[in-house]
C-alpha positions as MATLAB code, in Angstrom:
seq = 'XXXXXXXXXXXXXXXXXXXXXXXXXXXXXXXXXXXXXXXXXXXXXXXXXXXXXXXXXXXXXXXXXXXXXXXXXXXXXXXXXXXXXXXXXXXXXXXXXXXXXXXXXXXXXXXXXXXXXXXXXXXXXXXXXXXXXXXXXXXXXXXXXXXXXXXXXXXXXXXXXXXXXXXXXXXXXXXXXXXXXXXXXXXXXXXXXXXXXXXXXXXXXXXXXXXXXXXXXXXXXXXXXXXXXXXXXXXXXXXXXXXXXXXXXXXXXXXXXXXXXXXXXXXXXXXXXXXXXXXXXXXXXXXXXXXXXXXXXXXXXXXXXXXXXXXXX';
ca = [
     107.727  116.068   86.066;
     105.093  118.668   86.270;
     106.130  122.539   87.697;
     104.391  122.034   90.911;
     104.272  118.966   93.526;
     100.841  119.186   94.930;
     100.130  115.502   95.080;
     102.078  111.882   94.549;
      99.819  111.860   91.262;
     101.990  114.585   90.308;
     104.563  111.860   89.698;
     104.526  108.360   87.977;
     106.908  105.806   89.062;
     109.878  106.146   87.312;
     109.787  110.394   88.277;
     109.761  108.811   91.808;
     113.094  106.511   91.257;
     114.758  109.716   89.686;
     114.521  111.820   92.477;
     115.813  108.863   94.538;
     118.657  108.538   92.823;
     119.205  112.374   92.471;
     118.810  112.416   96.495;
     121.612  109.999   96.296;
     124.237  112.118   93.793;
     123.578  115.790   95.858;
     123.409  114.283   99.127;
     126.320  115.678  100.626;
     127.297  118.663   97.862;
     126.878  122.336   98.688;
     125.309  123.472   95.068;
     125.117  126.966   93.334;
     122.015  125.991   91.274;
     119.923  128.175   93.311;
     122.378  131.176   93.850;
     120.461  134.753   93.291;
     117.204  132.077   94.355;
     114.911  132.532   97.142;
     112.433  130.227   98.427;
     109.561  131.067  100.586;
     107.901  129.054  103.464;
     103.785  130.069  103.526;
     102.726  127.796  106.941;
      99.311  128.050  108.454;
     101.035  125.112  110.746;
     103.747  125.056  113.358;
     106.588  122.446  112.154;
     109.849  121.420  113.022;
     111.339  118.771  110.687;
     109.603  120.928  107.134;
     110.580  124.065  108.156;
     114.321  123.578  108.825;
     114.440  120.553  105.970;
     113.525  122.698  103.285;
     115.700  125.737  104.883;
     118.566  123.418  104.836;
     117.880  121.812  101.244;
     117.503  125.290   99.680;
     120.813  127.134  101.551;
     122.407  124.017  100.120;
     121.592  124.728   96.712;
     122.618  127.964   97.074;
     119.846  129.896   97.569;
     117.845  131.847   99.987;
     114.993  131.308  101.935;
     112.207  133.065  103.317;
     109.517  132.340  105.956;
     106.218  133.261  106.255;
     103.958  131.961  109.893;
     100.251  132.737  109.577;
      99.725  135.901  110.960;
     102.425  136.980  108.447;
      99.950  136.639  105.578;
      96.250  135.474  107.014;
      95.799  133.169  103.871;
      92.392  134.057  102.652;
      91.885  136.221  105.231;
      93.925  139.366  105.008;
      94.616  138.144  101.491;
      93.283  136.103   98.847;
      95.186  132.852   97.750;
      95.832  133.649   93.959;
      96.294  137.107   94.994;
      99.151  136.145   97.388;
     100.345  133.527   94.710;
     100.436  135.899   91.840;
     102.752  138.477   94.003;
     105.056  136.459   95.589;
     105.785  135.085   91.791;
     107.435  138.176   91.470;
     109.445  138.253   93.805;
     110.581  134.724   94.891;
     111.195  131.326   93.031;
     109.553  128.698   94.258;
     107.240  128.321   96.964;
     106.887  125.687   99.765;
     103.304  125.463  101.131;
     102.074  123.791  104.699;
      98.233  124.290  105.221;
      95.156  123.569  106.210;
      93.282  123.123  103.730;
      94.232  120.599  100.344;
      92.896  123.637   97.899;
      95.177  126.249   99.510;
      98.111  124.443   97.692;
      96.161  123.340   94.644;
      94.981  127.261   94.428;
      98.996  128.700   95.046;
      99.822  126.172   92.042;
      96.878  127.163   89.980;
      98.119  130.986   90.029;
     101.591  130.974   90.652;
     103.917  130.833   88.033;
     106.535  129.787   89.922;
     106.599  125.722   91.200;
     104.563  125.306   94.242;
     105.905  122.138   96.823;
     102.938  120.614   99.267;
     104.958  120.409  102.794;
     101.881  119.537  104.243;
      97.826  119.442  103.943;
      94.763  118.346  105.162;
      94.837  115.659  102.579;
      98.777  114.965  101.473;
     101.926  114.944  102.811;
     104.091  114.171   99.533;
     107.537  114.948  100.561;
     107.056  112.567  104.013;
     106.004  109.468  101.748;
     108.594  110.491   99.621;
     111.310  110.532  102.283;
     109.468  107.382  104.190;
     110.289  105.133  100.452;
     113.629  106.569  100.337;
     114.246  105.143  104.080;
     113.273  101.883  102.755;
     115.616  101.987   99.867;
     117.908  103.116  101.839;
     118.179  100.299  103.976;
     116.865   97.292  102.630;
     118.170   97.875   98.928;
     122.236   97.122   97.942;
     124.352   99.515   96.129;
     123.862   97.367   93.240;
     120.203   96.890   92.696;
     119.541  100.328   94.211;
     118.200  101.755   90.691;
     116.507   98.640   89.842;
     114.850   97.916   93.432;
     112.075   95.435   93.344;
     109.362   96.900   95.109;
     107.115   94.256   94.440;
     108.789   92.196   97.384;
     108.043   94.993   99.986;
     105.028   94.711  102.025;
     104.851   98.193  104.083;
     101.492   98.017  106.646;
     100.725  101.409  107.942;
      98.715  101.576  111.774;
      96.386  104.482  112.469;
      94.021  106.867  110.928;
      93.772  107.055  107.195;
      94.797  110.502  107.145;
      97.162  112.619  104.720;
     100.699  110.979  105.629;
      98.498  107.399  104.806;
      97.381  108.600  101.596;
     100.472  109.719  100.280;
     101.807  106.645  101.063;
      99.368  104.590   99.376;
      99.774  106.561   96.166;
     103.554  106.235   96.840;
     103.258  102.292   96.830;
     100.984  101.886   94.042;
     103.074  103.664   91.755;
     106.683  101.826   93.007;
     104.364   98.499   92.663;
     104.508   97.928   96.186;
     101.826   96.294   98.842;
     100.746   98.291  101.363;
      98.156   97.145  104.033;
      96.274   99.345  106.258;
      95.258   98.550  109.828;
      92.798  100.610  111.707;
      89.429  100.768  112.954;
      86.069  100.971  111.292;
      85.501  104.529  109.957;
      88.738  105.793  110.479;
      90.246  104.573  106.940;
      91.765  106.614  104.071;
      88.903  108.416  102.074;
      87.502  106.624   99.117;
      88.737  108.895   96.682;
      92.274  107.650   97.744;
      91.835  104.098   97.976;
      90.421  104.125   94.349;
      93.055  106.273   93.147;
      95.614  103.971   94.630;
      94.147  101.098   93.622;
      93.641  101.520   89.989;
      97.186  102.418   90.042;
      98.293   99.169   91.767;
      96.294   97.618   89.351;
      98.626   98.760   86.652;
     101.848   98.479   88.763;
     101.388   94.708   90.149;
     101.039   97.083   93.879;
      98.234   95.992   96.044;
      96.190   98.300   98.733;
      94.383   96.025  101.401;
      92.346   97.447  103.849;
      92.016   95.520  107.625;
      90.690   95.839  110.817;
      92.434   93.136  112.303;
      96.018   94.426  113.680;
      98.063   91.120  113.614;
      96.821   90.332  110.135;
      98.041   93.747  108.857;
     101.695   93.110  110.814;
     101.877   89.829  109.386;
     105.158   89.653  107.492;
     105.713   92.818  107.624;
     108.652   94.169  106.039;
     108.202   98.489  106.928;
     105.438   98.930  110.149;
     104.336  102.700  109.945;
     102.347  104.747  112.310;
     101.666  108.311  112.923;
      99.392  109.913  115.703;
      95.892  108.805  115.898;
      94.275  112.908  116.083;
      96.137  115.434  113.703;
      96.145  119.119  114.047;
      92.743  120.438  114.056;
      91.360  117.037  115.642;
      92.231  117.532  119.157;
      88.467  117.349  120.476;
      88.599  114.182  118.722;
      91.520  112.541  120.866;
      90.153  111.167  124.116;
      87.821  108.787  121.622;
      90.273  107.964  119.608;
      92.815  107.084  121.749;
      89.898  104.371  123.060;
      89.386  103.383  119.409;
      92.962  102.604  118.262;
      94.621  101.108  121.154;
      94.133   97.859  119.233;
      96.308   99.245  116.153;
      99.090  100.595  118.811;
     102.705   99.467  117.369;
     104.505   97.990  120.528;
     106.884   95.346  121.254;
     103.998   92.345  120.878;
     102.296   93.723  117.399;
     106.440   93.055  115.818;
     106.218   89.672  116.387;
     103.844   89.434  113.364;
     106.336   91.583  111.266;
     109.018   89.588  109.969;
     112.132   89.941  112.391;
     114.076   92.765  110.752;
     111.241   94.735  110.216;
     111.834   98.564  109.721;
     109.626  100.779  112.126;
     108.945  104.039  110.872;
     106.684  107.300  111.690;
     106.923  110.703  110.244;
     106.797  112.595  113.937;
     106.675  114.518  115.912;
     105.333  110.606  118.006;
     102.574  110.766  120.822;
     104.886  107.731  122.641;
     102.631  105.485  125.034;
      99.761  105.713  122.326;
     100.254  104.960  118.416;
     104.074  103.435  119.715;
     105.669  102.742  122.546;
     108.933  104.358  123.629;
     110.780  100.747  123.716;
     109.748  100.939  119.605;
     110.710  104.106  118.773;
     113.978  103.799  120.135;
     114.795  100.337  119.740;
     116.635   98.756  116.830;
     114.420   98.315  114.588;
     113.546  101.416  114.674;
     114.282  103.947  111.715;
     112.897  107.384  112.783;
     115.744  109.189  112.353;
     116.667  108.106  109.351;
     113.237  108.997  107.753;
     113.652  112.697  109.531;
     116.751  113.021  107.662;
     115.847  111.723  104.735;
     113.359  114.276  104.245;
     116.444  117.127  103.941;
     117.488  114.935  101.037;
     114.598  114.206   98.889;
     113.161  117.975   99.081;
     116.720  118.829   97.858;
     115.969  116.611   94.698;
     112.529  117.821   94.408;
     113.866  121.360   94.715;
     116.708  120.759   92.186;
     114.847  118.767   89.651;
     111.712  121.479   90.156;
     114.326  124.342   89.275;
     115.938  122.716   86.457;
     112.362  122.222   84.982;
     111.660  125.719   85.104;
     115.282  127.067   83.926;
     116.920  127.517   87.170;
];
């Protein structure tokens, strides 16, 4: 595992099953790996589920944490990135980075020396397909094949715009050797450099990456149905059109009759109910939302632990 998690293609498959099964063995235990440690949050975006996830994760190691909001630090602005990267290496340990832009975090990593964590950017959200797989696991993988899961039998078809959560996930299922599908409408679909990235992956993996426009052919046999909001932060001119354009690809109580009939419903939230899912989704029983929110304490605690083992903590 590399000192930084910028991207999924910072991991290969079997880095991914590790910090599974480390999320697994610290789950529950109150560490002192991180004691004397401090961890600072640099957002240029409000959150919710990162910000007190990774506060958790890190008190629970034992350490301390730190947060920065934007006008704390005006990335760029007030300050230049490696500037800001190269001081708060000496004073902190690790950094956990939700921004704008994708070469905010790729420029903290470049010229920090201490490991950088993408909680969030324009073009990756790493630790929510990381906690989305884990979810998965979770619940449709026994005890006893946990470690040796076959993710070739999973079929997980994602609804919505091909945007950072979708290709996280994609990278995510190419390297497990799952088959993901993606439903959505013309010129709303992951960017190329993604799909090919994915794909040639998959290619090595036995995964597959299938692109559709048709909604009931994506939900067909479905064993995970994923959506997130159809106009992310920064797109909010955007939403009136979109919301015309993706009603098709809305996950309601019709589009799981495709899916097969235990089919796990997931989205990363915060949800926009009535539009990418209806309320009778998200809270019915098929439903794993919560799960996936909690989930994301866990794995950031493994990526945390294994990240500060790597670097002598």
């Amino acid at each position: 595992m590399k000192k930084d998690l910028v991207s999924i293609v910072d991991l290969n498959g079997e880095e991914i099953r590790e910090l599974f099964k480390i999320s697994a063995e610290i789950k529950d235990k109150q560490l002192d790996l991180a004691k004397g440690k401090t961890l600072v949050l640099v957002f240029e975006k409000p959150s919710l589920r990162t910000r007190v996830t990774f506060s958790v994760a890190f008190f629970q190691l034992g350490g301390n944490v730190i947060y920065l909001a934007p006008t704390d630090i005006g990335l760029g602005k007030r300050e230049s990135v490696p500037d800001v990267a190269r001081n708060l290496s000496r004073w902190v340990d690790a950094i956990a980075a939700r921004t704008f832009a994708h070469k905010t975090v790729v420029d903290l990593a470049s010229y920090a020396s201490i490991p950088v964590i993408n909680a969030l950017s324009d073009a990756e959200h790493p630790c929510q397909a990381l906690a989305d797989f884990l979810t998965i696991l979770d619940h449709l993988g026994s005890q006893s094949e946990r470690e040796a899961f076959d993710w070739g039998k999973i079929k997980l078809s994602y609804f919505g715009d091909g945007n950072n959560v979708c290709h996280s996930l994609m990278l995510t299922a190419a390297r497990l050797g799952a088959h993901m599908v993606i439903g959505g409408p013309q010129g709303y679909g992951p960017k190329e450099e993604f799909i090919k990235a994915a794909t040639d992956e998959a290619a090595k993996t036995g995964a597959s990456i299938t692109i559709t426009h048709d909604a009931h052919e994506a939900a067909a046999d479905a064993d995970v149905i994923y959506t997130d909001v159809w106009a992310s932060m920064g797109q909010e001119q955007e939403a009136a059109e979109r919301r015309s354009l993706f009603a098709p690809f809305q996950v309601n109580a019709e589009l799981l009759k495709y899916a097969k009939p235990n089919v796990l419903v997931e989205h990363c939230l915060p949800a926009h109910r009535g539009e990418e899912i209806t309320s009778d989704v998200l809270d019915g029983p098929n439903s794993v939302v919560l799960d996936e929110a909690e989930n994301r304490l866990h794995i950031q605690k493994a990526i945390l632990y294994r990240l500060l083992l790597l670097t002598g903590g």
